[in-house]
mmCIF file of C-alpha atoms in Angstrom:
data_model
loop_
_atom_site.group_PDB
_atom_site.id
_atom_site.type_symbol
_atom_site.label_atom_id
_atom_site.label_comp_id
_atom_site.label_asym_id
_atom_site.label_seq_id
_atom_site.Cartn_x
_atom_site.Cartn_y
_atom_site.Cartn_z
ATOM 1 C CA UNK A 1 -0.001 -0.006 0.005
ATOM 2 C CA UNK A 2 1.550 3.312 -1.096
ATOM 3 C CA UNK A 3 1.926 6.064 1.443
ATOM 4 C CA UNK A 4 0.228 9.410 0.995
ATOM 5 C CA UNK A 5 2.585 11.997 -0.509
ATOM 6 C CA UNK A 6 3.998 14.557 1.896
ATOM 7 C CA UNK A 7 2.412 18.034 1.385
ATOM 8 C CA UNK A 8 4.557 20.552 -0.392
ATOM 9 C CA UNK A 9 5.124 23.694 1.700
ATOM 10 C CA UNK A 10 3.602 26.856 0.236
ATOM 11 C CA UNK A 11 4.099 30.406 1.555
ATOM 12 C CA UNK A 12 1.136 32.771 1.682
ATOM 13 C CA UNK A 13 2.931 34.878 -0.988
ATOM 14 C CA UNK A 14 2.987 31.866 -3.302
ATOM 15 C CA UNK A 15 -0.631 31.029 -2.484
ATOM 16 C CA UNK A 16 -1.625 34.631 -3.281
ATOM 17 C CA UNK A 17 0.105 34.539 -6.636
ATOM 18 C CA UNK A 18 -1.464 31.217 -7.565
ATOM 19 C CA UNK A 19 -4.956 32.390 -6.582
ATOM 20 C CA UNK A 20 -4.610 35.791 -8.313
ATOM 21 C CA UNK A 21 -3.502 34.059 -11.516
ATOM 22 C CA UNK A 22 -6.411 31.665 -11.268
ATOM 23 C CA UNK A 23 -8.765 34.617 -10.819
ATOM 24 C CA UNK A 24 -7.024 36.442 -13.716
ATOM 25 C CA UNK A 25 -6.364 39.419 -11.449
ATOM 26 C CA UNK A 26 -2.613 39.356 -12.254
ATOM 27 C CA UNK A 27 -3.012 41.078 -15.621
ATOM 28 C CA UNK A 28 -5.032 44.110 -16.685
ATOM 29 C CA UNK A 29 -7.182 42.759 -19.525
ATOM 30 C CA UNK A 30 -7.066 38.990 -19.641
ATOM 31 C CA UNK A 31 -10.360 38.390 -21.491
ATOM 32 C CA UNK A 32 -10.556 41.094 -24.174
ATOM 33 C CA UNK A 33 -13.729 43.128 -24.572
ATOM 34 C CA UNK A 34 -17.399 42.880 -25.417
ATOM 35 C CA UNK A 35 -20.070 40.263 -24.847
ATOM 36 C CA UNK A 36 -17.683 37.416 -25.640
ATOM 37 C CA UNK A 37 -15.369 38.677 -22.848
ATOM 38 C CA UNK A 38 -18.342 38.473 -20.442
ATOM 39 C CA UNK A 39 -19.026 34.853 -21.499
ATOM 40 C CA UNK A 40 -15.328 34.035 -21.111
ATOM 41 C CA UNK A 41 -15.106 35.540 -17.595
ATOM 42 C CA UNK A 42 -18.187 33.671 -16.435
ATOM 43 C CA UNK A 43 -16.975 30.422 -17.980
ATOM 44 C CA UNK A 44 -13.587 30.756 -16.338
ATOM 45 C CA UNK A 45 -14.750 31.760 -12.893
ATOM 46 C CA UNK A 46 -17.705 29.369 -13.013
ATOM 47 C CA UNK A 47 -20.156 31.960 -11.612
ATOM 48 C CA UNK A 48 -20.509 35.704 -11.102
ATOM 49 C CA UNK A 49 -22.640 36.571 -8.077
ATOM 50 C CA UNK A 50 -25.768 38.778 -8.362
ATOM 51 C CA UNK A 51 -26.842 41.141 -5.584
ATOM 52 C CA UNK A 52 -29.325 43.950 -5.198
ATOM 53 C CA UNK A 53 -27.271 46.497 -3.245
ATOM 54 C CA UNK A 54 -26.534 49.474 -5.478
ATOM 55 C CA UNK A 55 -24.880 52.044 -3.285
ATOM 56 C CA UNK A 56 -22.304 51.668 -6.015
ATOM 57 C CA UNK A 57 -22.812 49.693 -9.188
ATOM 58 C CA UNK A 58 -24.222 46.225 -8.435
ATOM 59 C CA UNK A 59 -21.709 43.459 -7.794
ATOM 60 C CA UNK A 60 -22.254 41.439 -11.019
ATOM 61 C CA UNK A 61 -21.238 44.449 -13.102
ATOM 62 C CA UNK A 62 -18.444 45.271 -10.708
ATOM 63 C CA UNK A 63 -16.918 41.799 -10.801
ATOM 64 C CA UNK A 64 -16.948 41.820 -14.592
ATOM 65 C CA UNK A 65 -15.392 45.303 -14.653
ATOM 66 C CA UNK A 66 -12.517 44.087 -12.463
ATOM 67 C CA UNK A 67 -11.512 41.643 -15.204
ATOM 68 C CA UNK A 68 -12.688 43.565 -18.309
ATOM 69 C CA UNK A 69 -11.359 47.155 -18.189
ATOM 70 C CA UNK A 70 -13.550 48.233 -21.144
ATOM 71 C CA UNK A 71 -16.652 46.510 -19.693
ATOM 72 C CA UNK A 72 -20.068 48.035 -20.482
ATOM 73 C CA UNK A 73 -23.376 46.928 -18.905
ATOM 74 C CA UNK A 74 -24.727 46.306 -22.380
ATOM 75 C CA UNK A 75 -22.146 43.537 -22.800
ATOM 76 C CA UNK A 76 -23.792 41.505 -20.068
ATOM 77 C CA UNK A 77 -27.265 42.123 -21.436
ATOM 78 C CA UNK A 78 -26.053 40.931 -24.831
ATOM 79 C CA UNK A 79 -24.463 37.790 -23.389
ATOM 80 C CA UNK A 80 -27.626 36.958 -21.446
ATOM 81 C CA UNK A 81 -30.358 37.975 -23.861
ATOM 82 C CA UNK A 82 -28.872 37.750 -27.386
ATOM 83 C CA UNK A 83 -25.944 35.319 -27.348
ATOM 84 C CA UNK A 84 -27.530 33.333 -24.460
ATOM 85 C CA UNK A 85 -24.047 32.368 -23.365
ATOM 86 C CA UNK A 86 -24.852 32.938 -19.689
ATOM 87 C CA UNK A 87 -27.939 32.275 -17.592
ATOM 88 C CA UNK A 88 -29.012 32.844 -14.023
ATOM 89 C CA UNK A 89 -29.238 30.176 -11.398
ATOM 90 C CA UNK A 90 -28.240 29.388 -7.812
ATOM 91 C CA UNK A 91 -24.674 28.412 -6.989
ATOM 92 C CA UNK A 92 -23.861 29.455 -3.396
ATOM 93 C CA UNK A 93 -26.035 32.458 -4.202
ATOM 94 C CA UNK A 94 -27.944 33.726 -7.224
ATOM 95 C CA UNK A 95 -25.379 33.990 -9.973
ATOM 96 C CA UNK A 96 -24.637 34.204 -13.690
ATOM 97 C CA UNK A 97 -23.315 30.810 -14.800
ATOM 98 C CA UNK A 98 -22.178 29.582 -18.247
ATOM 99 C CA UNK A 99 -24.962 28.261 -20.415
ATOM 100 C CA UNK A 100 -22.579 25.455 -21.372
ATOM 101 C CA UNK A 101 -22.788 24.276 -17.745
ATOM 102 C CA UNK A 102 -26.594 24.051 -17.819
ATOM 103 C CA UNK A 103 -26.830 20.270 -17.413
ATOM 104 C CA UNK A 104 -24.975 20.405 -14.047
ATOM 105 C CA UNK A 105 -27.879 22.391 -12.644
ATOM 106 C CA UNK A 106 -30.695 20.233 -14.068
ATOM 107 C CA UNK A 107 -30.737 17.717 -11.205
ATOM 108 C CA UNK A 108 -31.317 20.559 -8.719
ATOM 109 C CA UNK A 109 -34.133 21.890 -10.916
ATOM 110 C CA UNK A 110 -35.739 18.449 -11.085
ATOM 111 C CA UNK A 111 -35.453 18.078 -7.281
ATOM 112 C CA UNK A 112 -37.301 21.356 -6.783
ATOM 113 C CA UNK A 113 -39.924 20.184 -9.282
ATOM 114 C CA UNK A 114 -40.480 16.974 -7.258
ATOM 115 C CA UNK A 115 -40.161 18.333 -3.743
ATOM 116 C CA UNK A 116 -40.842 22.067 -3.981
ATOM 117 C CA UNK A 117 -38.627 24.744 -2.483
ATOM 118 C CA UNK A 118 -38.577 25.680 1.197
ATOM 119 C CA UNK A 119 -38.564 29.401 0.340
ATOM 120 C CA UNK A 120 -41.751 29.170 -1.690
ATOM 121 C CA UNK A 121 -43.845 26.656 0.211
ATOM 122 C CA UNK A 122 -46.814 29.009 0.189
ATOM 123 C CA UNK A 123 -47.098 28.962 -3.637
ATOM 124 C CA UNK A 124 -50.437 27.366 -4.556
ATOM 125 C CA UNK A 125 -51.162 25.289 -7.665
ATOM 126 C CA UNK A 126 -53.519 28.118 -8.781
ATOM 127 C CA UNK A 127 -50.698 30.731 -8.488
ATOM 128 C CA UNK A 128 -48.392 28.501 -10.498
ATOM 129 C CA UNK A 129 -51.006 27.766 -13.174
ATOM 130 C CA UNK A 130 -51.712 31.488 -13.522
ATOM 131 C CA UNK A 131 -48.089 32.579 -14.102
ATOM 132 C CA UNK A 132 -47.315 29.656 -16.446
ATOM 133 C CA UNK A 133 -50.364 30.505 -18.537
ATOM 134 C CA UNK A 134 -49.165 34.076 -18.804
ATOM 135 C CA UNK A 135 -45.497 33.239 -19.617
ATOM 136 C CA UNK A 136 -46.601 30.749 -22.282
ATOM 137 C CA UNK A 137 -48.213 33.691 -24.052
ATOM 138 C CA UNK A 138 -44.925 35.574 -24.095
ATOM 139 C CA UNK A 139 -42.059 36.968 -21.913
ATOM 140 C CA UNK A 140 -43.321 38.340 -18.582
ATOM 141 C CA UNK A 141 -42.225 40.717 -15.854
ATOM 142 C CA UNK A 142 -43.844 41.053 -12.466
ATOM 143 C CA UNK A 143 -45.036 44.502 -13.524
ATOM 144 C CA UNK A 144 -47.162 42.870 -16.226
ATOM 145 C CA UNK A 145 -49.302 41.232 -13.495
ATOM 146 C CA UNK A 146 -51.660 43.795 -11.961
ATOM 147 C CA UNK A 147 -54.387 41.627 -10.318
ATOM 148 C CA UNK A 148 -52.402 40.170 -7.386
ATOM 149 C CA UNK A 149 -53.960 40.344 -3.951
ATOM 150 C CA UNK A 150 -51.055 41.129 -1.643
ATOM 151 C CA UNK A 151 -50.298 38.711 1.196
ATOM 152 C CA UNK A 152 -48.055 38.779 4.302
ATOM 153 C CA UNK A 153 -44.365 37.955 3.900
ATOM 154 C CA UNK A 154 -43.130 34.704 5.315
ATOM 155 C CA UNK A 155 -39.595 36.064 5.601
ATOM 156 C CA UNK A 156 -37.841 39.409 5.189
ATOM 157 C CA UNK A 157 -36.841 39.124 1.547
ATOM 158 C CA UNK A 158 -40.002 37.463 0.238
ATOM 159 C CA UNK A 159 -42.404 39.406 -2.000
ATOM 160 C CA UNK A 160 -45.983 40.102 -0.906
ATOM 161 C CA UNK A 161 -47.131 39.258 -4.454
ATOM 162 C CA UNK A 162 -48.192 35.627 -4.892
ATOM 163 C CA UNK A 163 -47.392 35.794 -8.618
ATOM 164 C CA UNK A 164 -43.814 36.864 -7.970
ATOM 165 C CA UNK A 165 -43.313 33.942 -5.587
ATOM 166 C CA UNK A 166 -44.779 31.592 -8.164
ATOM 167 C CA UNK A 167 -42.452 32.950 -10.905
ATOM 168 C CA UNK A 168 -39.504 32.466 -8.583
ATOM 169 C CA UNK A 169 -40.489 28.871 -7.869
ATOM 170 C CA UNK A 170 -40.888 28.286 -11.664
ATOM 171 C CA UNK A 171 -37.376 29.693 -12.005
ATOM 172 C CA UNK A 172 -35.890 27.233 -9.480
ATOM 173 C CA UNK A 173 -37.728 24.294 -11.086
ATOM 174 C CA UNK A 174 -36.273 25.226 -14.531
ATOM 175 C CA UNK A 175 -39.667 25.853 -16.134
ATOM 176 C CA UNK A 176 -38.682 29.484 -16.808
ATOM 177 C CA UNK A 177 -35.455 31.430 -16.918
ATOM 178 C CA UNK A 178 -34.546 35.137 -16.676
ATOM 179 C CA UNK A 179 -34.207 36.180 -20.309
ATOM 180 C CA UNK A 180 -33.388 39.838 -19.563
ATOM 181 C CA UNK A 181 -32.757 42.347 -16.796
ATOM 182 C CA UNK A 182 -33.412 46.050 -16.701
ATOM 183 C CA UNK A 183 -31.678 47.002 -13.480
ATOM 184 C CA UNK A 184 -33.149 44.381 -11.136
ATOM 185 C CA UNK A 185 -36.412 44.023 -13.061
ATOM 186 C CA UNK A 186 -36.437 40.480 -14.445
ATOM 187 C CA UNK A 187 -38.126 39.349 -17.638
ATOM 188 C CA UNK A 188 -39.127 35.631 -17.405
ATOM 189 C CA UNK A 189 -39.320 33.398 -20.394
ATOM 190 C CA UNK A 190 -39.938 29.646 -20.886
ATOM 191 C CA UNK A 191 -36.558 27.916 -20.543
ATOM 192 C CA UNK A 192 -37.049 25.854 -23.772
ATOM 193 C CA UNK A 193 -38.152 28.864 -25.821
ATOM 194 C CA UNK A 194 -35.375 31.159 -24.516
ATOM 195 C CA UNK A 195 -32.608 28.731 -25.562
ATOM 196 C CA UNK A 196 -34.426 27.501 -28.691
ATOM 197 C CA UNK A 197 -34.307 23.890 -27.573
ATOM 198 C CA UNK A 198 -36.670 21.097 -28.602
ATOM 199 C CA UNK A 199 -36.037 19.495 -25.233
ATOM 200 C CA UNK A 200 -33.856 20.055 -22.198
ATOM 201 C CA UNK A 201 -30.272 18.672 -22.315
ATOM 202 C CA UNK A 202 -29.426 15.438 -20.587
ATOM 203 C CA UNK A 203 -28.828 16.105 -16.865
ATOM 204 C CA UNK A 204 -25.354 15.449 -15.440
ATOM 205 C CA UNK A 205 -24.866 12.451 -13.196
ATOM 206 C CA UNK A 206 -23.928 12.811 -9.546
ATOM 207 C CA UNK A 207 -20.402 11.697 -10.420
ATOM 208 C CA UNK A 208 -20.155 14.312 -13.148
ATOM 209 C CA UNK A 209 -21.394 17.054 -10.836
ATOM 210 C CA UNK A 210 -18.727 16.159 -8.272
ATOM 211 C CA UNK A 211 -16.032 16.462 -10.958
ATOM 212 C CA UNK A 212 -17.571 19.725 -12.127
ATOM 213 C CA UNK A 213 -17.414 21.250 -8.647
ATOM 214 C CA UNK A 214 -13.765 20.256 -8.202
ATOM 215 C CA UNK A 215 -12.676 21.334 -11.671
ATOM 216 C CA UNK A 216 -14.444 24.670 -11.375
ATOM 217 C CA UNK A 217 -12.637 25.372 -8.095
ATOM 218 C CA UNK A 218 -9.237 24.268 -9.418
ATOM 219 C CA UNK A 219 -9.604 26.516 -12.462
ATOM 220 C CA UNK A 220 -10.662 29.625 -10.515
ATOM 221 C CA UNK A 221 -8.840 29.152 -7.206
ATOM 222 C CA UNK A 222 -5.589 27.356 -8.133
ATOM 223 C CA UNK A 223 -5.113 25.989 -4.644
ATOM 224 C CA UNK A 224 -8.228 24.471 -3.095
ATOM 225 C CA UNK A 225 -9.506 23.106 0.194
ATOM 226 C CA UNK A 226 -12.594 21.005 0.776
ATOM 227 C CA UNK A 227 -14.313 24.109 2.113
ATOM 228 C CA UNK A 228 -13.406 26.300 -0.870
ATOM 229 C CA UNK A 229 -14.619 23.670 -3.366
ATOM 230 C CA UNK A 230 -17.883 23.144 -1.455
ATOM 231 C CA UNK A 231 -18.546 26.734 -0.338
ATOM 232 C CA UNK A 232 -21.920 26.658 1.472
ATOM 233 C CA UNK A 233 -22.480 23.162 0.025
ATOM 234 C CA UNK A 234 -21.657 20.776 2.872
ATOM 235 C CA UNK A 235 -23.620 17.805 1.388
ATOM 236 C CA UNK A 236 -21.109 17.652 -1.532
ATOM 237 C CA UNK A 237 -18.019 17.328 0.690
ATOM 238 C CA UNK A 238 -17.957 13.553 1.015
ATOM 239 C CA UNK A 239 -18.036 12.946 -2.709
ATOM 240 C CA UNK A 240 -15.532 15.717 -3.442
ATOM 241 C CA UNK A 241 -13.161 14.433 -0.760
ATOM 242 C CA UNK A 242 -13.268 10.976 -2.394
ATOM 243 C CA UNK A 243 -12.519 12.433 -5.842
ATOM 244 C CA UNK A 244 -9.599 14.495 -4.482
ATOM 245 C CA UNK A 245 -8.104 11.355 -2.891
ATOM 246 C CA UNK A 246 -8.319 9.419 -6.128
ATOM 247 C CA UNK A 247 -6.704 12.249 -8.113
ATOM 248 C CA UNK A 248 -3.903 12.482 -5.569
ATOM 249 C CA UNK A 249 -3.258 8.763 -5.966
ATOM 250 C CA UNK A 250 -3.032 9.218 -9.721
ATOM 251 C CA UNK A 251 -0.665 12.154 -9.349
ATOM 252 C CA UNK A 252 -3.170 14.638 -10.893
ATOM 253 C CA UNK A 253 -3.335 16.619 -7.645
ATOM 254 C CA UNK A 254 -0.619 17.277 -5.075
ATOM 255 C CA UNK A 255 -1.247 18.103 -1.395
ATOM 256 C CA UNK A 256 0.191 21.455 -0.289
ATOM 257 C CA UNK A 257 0.642 22.965 3.192
ATOM 258 C CA UNK A 258 -0.023 26.728 3.226
ATOM 259 C CA UNK A 259 1.718 28.663 6.008
ATOM 260 C CA UNK A 260 -0.709 29.287 8.861
ATOM 261 C CA UNK A 261 -3.336 26.809 7.621
ATOM 262 C CA UNK A 262 -2.793 24.370 10.486
ATOM 263 C CA UNK A 263 -4.647 21.114 9.865
ATOM 264 C CA UNK A 264 -6.710 22.422 6.968
ATOM 265 C CA UNK A 265 -5.613 20.479 3.853
ATOM 266 C CA UNK A 266 -5.102 22.033 0.476
ATOM 267 C CA UNK A 267 -4.383 20.607 -2.982
ATOM 268 C CA UNK A 268 -3.371 21.924 -6.395
ATOM 269 C CA UNK A 269 -2.599 20.640 -9.850
ATOM 270 C CA UNK A 270 1.180 20.424 -10.356
ATOM 271 C CA UNK A 271 1.008 22.896 -13.294
ATOM 272 C CA UNK A 272 -0.524 25.569 -11.011
ATOM 273 C CA UNK A 273 2.407 25.689 -8.577
ATOM 274 C CA UNK A 274 4.715 28.030 -10.552
ATOM 275 C CA UNK A 275 2.829 31.300 -10.969
ATOM 276 C CA UNK A 276 4.529 34.451 -12.159
ATOM 277 C CA UNK A 277 4.859 37.557 -9.960
ATOM 278 C CA UNK A 278 1.960 39.987 -9.941
ATOM 279 C CA UNK A 279 2.901 43.457 -11.328
ATOM 280 C CA UNK A 280 3.260 45.748 -8.231
ATOM 281 C CA UNK A 281 1.476 48.652 -9.947
ATOM 282 C CA UNK A 282 -1.643 46.696 -10.855
ATOM 283 C CA UNK A 283 -4.626 48.013 -8.794
ATOM 284 C CA UNK A 284 -8.099 46.495 -8.488
ATOM 285 C CA UNK A 285 -10.959 47.979 -6.376
ATOM 286 C CA UNK A 286 -12.908 44.817 -5.640
ATOM 287 C CA UNK A 287 -16.509 44.100 -4.790
ATOM 288 C CA UNK A 288 -17.125 42.454 -1.400
ATOM 289 C CA UNK A 289 -18.888 39.730 -3.458
ATOM 290 C CA UNK A 290 -15.876 39.127 -5.695
ATOM 291 C CA UNK A 291 -14.756 35.469 -5.712
ATOM 292 C CA UNK A 292 -11.466 36.614 -4.176
ATOM 293 C CA UNK A 293 -13.305 38.039 -1.150
ATOM 294 C CA UNK A 294 -16.548 36.124 -0.690
ATOM 295 C CA UNK A 295 -14.898 33.200 1.125
ATOM 296 C CA UNK A 296 -13.855 35.226 4.172
ATOM 297 C CA UNK A 297 -11.782 32.610 5.998
ATOM 298 C CA UNK A 298 -9.846 31.732 2.826
ATOM 299 C CA UNK A 299 -9.144 35.428 2.071
ATOM 300 C CA UNK A 300 -7.972 35.930 5.655
ATOM 301 C CA UNK A 301 -5.614 32.874 5.504
ATOM 302 C CA UNK A 302 -4.060 33.773 2.154
ATOM 303 C CA UNK A 303 -4.140 37.608 2.241
ATOM 304 C CA UNK A 304 -4.124 38.181 5.983
ATOM 305 C CA UNK A 305 -7.229 40.339 5.502
ATOM 306 C CA UNK A 306 -10.531 39.747 7.287
ATOM 307 C CA UNK A 307 -13.166 41.597 5.299
ATOM 308 C CA UNK A 308 -16.094 43.011 7.236
ATOM 309 C CA UNK A 309 -19.412 43.291 5.373
ATOM 310 C CA UNK A 310 -21.249 45.907 7.428
ATOM 311 C CA UNK A 311 -24.277 46.871 5.309
ATOM 312 C CA UNK A 312 -26.487 45.259 7.979
ATOM 313 C CA UNK A 313 -24.456 46.504 10.964
ATOM 314 C CA UNK A 314 -25.724 49.548 12.964
ATOM 315 C CA UNK A 315 -23.805 52.632 11.846
ATOM 316 C CA UNK A 316 -22.212 53.253 15.220
ATOM 317 C CA UNK A 317 -20.667 49.764 15.211
ATOM 318 C CA UNK A 318 -19.175 49.833 11.690
ATOM 319 C CA UNK A 319 -15.386 49.750 11.327
ATOM 320 C CA UNK A 320 -14.874 49.858 7.553
ATOM 321 C CA UNK A 321 -18.221 51.380 6.494
ATOM 322 C CA UNK A 322 -21.555 50.446 4.972
ATOM 323 C CA UNK A 323 -20.211 48.871 1.719
ATOM 324 C CA UNK A 324 -16.416 48.822 1.977
ATOM 325 C CA UNK A 325 -14.501 47.670 -1.078
ATOM 326 C CA UNK A 326 -11.129 45.899 -0.644
ATOM 327 C CA UNK A 327 -8.277 47.395 -2.667
ATOM 328 C CA UNK A 328 -5.770 45.038 -4.205
ATOM 329 C CA UNK A 329 -2.409 46.508 -5.150
ATOM 330 C CA UNK A 330 -0.060 43.969 -6.728
ATOM 331 C CA UNK A 331 -0.618 40.865 -4.563
ATOM 332 C CA UNK A 332 -1.555 42.664 -1.319
ATOM 333 C CA UNK A 333 -4.894 43.964 -0.030
ATOM 334 C CA UNK A 334 -3.851 47.337 1.356
ATOM 335 C CA UNK A 335 -7.028 49.351 1.897
ATOM 336 C CA UNK A 336 -10.793 49.235 2.186
ATOM 337 C CA UNK A 337 -12.803 52.090 0.717
ATOM 338 C CA UNK A 338 -16.376 52.847 1.665
ATOM 339 C CA UNK A 339 -17.705 54.526 -1.515
ATOM 340 C CA UNK A 340 -21.075 55.796 -2.676
ATOM 341 C CA UNK A 341 -22.115 56.796 -6.183
ATOM 342 C CA UNK A 342 -24.013 60.061 -6.257
ATOM 343 C CA UNK A 343 -25.856 59.496 -9.536
ATOM 344 C CA UNK A 344 -27.733 62.781 -9.386
ATOM 345 C CA UNK A 345 -24.656 64.952 -9.101
ATOM 346 C CA UNK A 346 -22.538 62.514 -11.095
ATOM 347 C CA UNK A 347 -19.684 61.937 -8.733
ATOM 348 C CA UNK A 348 -18.165 59.178 -6.595
ATOM 349 C CA UNK A 349 -18.220 59.966 -2.895
ATOM 350 C CA UNK A 350 -15.494 58.788 -0.498
ATOM 351 C CA UNK A 351 -17.248 57.882 2.777
ATOM 352 C CA UNK A 352 -14.246 56.331 4.520
ATOM 353 C CA UNK A 353 -10.709 55.237 3.656
ATOM 354 C CA UNK A 354 -9.219 52.520 5.841
ATOM 355 C CA UNK A 355 -5.641 51.283 5.505
ATOM 356 C CA UNK A 356 -5.158 47.550 6.124
ATOM 357 C CA UNK A 357 -2.258 45.112 5.921
ATOM 358 C CA UNK A 358 0.796 46.581 4.140
ATOM 359 C CA UNK A 359 -1.165 49.802 3.651
ATOM 360 C CA UNK A 360 -0.687 50.621 7.354
ATOM 361 C CA UNK A 361 3.039 51.084 6.777
ATOM 362 C CA UNK A 362 3.563 54.812 6.550
ATOM 363 C CA UNK A 363 6.728 54.461 4.551
ATOM 364 C CA UNK A 364 4.772 53.157 1.570
ATOM 365 C CA UNK A 365 1.507 54.987 2.060
ATOM 366 C CA UNK A 366 2.101 58.059 -0.149
ATOM 367 C CA UNK A 367 2.975 55.948 -3.192
ATOM 368 C CA UNK A 368 0.100 53.544 -2.570
ATOM 369 C CA UNK A 369 -2.367 56.385 -2.206
ATOM 370 C CA UNK A 370 -1.393 57.817 -5.578
ATOM 371 C CA UNK A 371 -1.820 54.413 -7.275
ATOM 372 C CA UNK A 372 -5.253 53.909 -5.702
ATOM 373 C CA UNK A 373 -6.405 57.433 -6.565
ATOM 374 C CA UNK A 374 -5.432 56.894 -10.189
ATOM 375 C CA UNK A 375 -7.582 53.722 -10.235
ATOM 376 C CA UNK A 376 -10.394 55.596 -8.449
ATOM 377 C CA UNK A 377 -10.596 57.964 -11.433
ATOM 378 C CA UNK A 378 -11.173 55.000 -13.700
ATOM 379 C CA UNK A 379 -13.596 53.409 -11.261
ATOM 380 C CA UNK A 380 -15.628 56.651 -11.137
ATOM 381 C CA UNK A 381 -15.898 56.727 -14.909
ATOM 382 C CA UNK A 382 -17.288 53.198 -14.789
ATOM 383 C CA UNK A 383 -19.783 54.117 -12.141
ATOM 384 C CA UNK A 384 -21.167 57.065 -14.042
ATOM 385 C CA UNK A 385 -21.138 55.559 -17.557
ATOM 386 C CA UNK A 386 -24.304 54.667 -19.427
#
């Protein structure tokens, strides 16, 4: 019986460089421009999270802008509604995912069709029949339905409109998809009709879904742990752990020991372990929902930065601000900026500037501040465009 290979030591600097390369944040324009660039970003990352907060531009646009310097909001609309290269569904949160990955989500859709969805237990057969009759007649927004009798919410984020809840349930079952967005107003369309299919693709098997989860994480994270592969998806851990072990035995993955990780195990493909250095002048103002930030414990381990999301924290208790944005300079997170877009007066407001990590060192602060302010000018133009 062969012994398990000894983990390769990995410094946090090396881990940062590997992860930044996997996220394509080590070069300025890795994906080109236009709707095809949007499709390529989503395909590479595996998902781009959607969120409603718009104190600055919503996070799905922000994440794309961080990797496509010439990004325009119309590029995402084109990818979703014309090219149909991306579609919306649930990963760890509501996200844009590649249309080419559709079959990996079909088993979850079928499960919701069989067993319902705990968030929409109050949807009645009559509500569902009503919205499906309307959407069969043509694309539908919730504003097109004017005869709803409002009901009490079952939880904070639920709509009082029965038809909206029914449309959302139809979305999770795969009967309809979001064919277009105007801001956060969704247009629903029959899934089959939107994609021009005669029938749905063949659903992925459980084994294929496990491989999909691992491969997606390896591609977008470089170095992975069981927690990072199965973010907010504990039921998948057992199968993923088994697949990791088999790939280690075949030499396709190698165990690595990141400084400070303690007993938490990590793995990488051998080809990922020699990243280049990140240009020290490269600056990214990141969304708190960016894949580099959303897994807080991982970001803290590898970058030494514990991001605080304080939008739901009372103002007096906030440390970084309502919607602080981490600032990446080279391969270090050096600041967190609480910004607000004043769309009426067409300017970007600085609510609070907090230095973190290497940014606290006064010897480097003047140079860092100039680099960040240069990027803020570009970020403001993005905020106010279109």
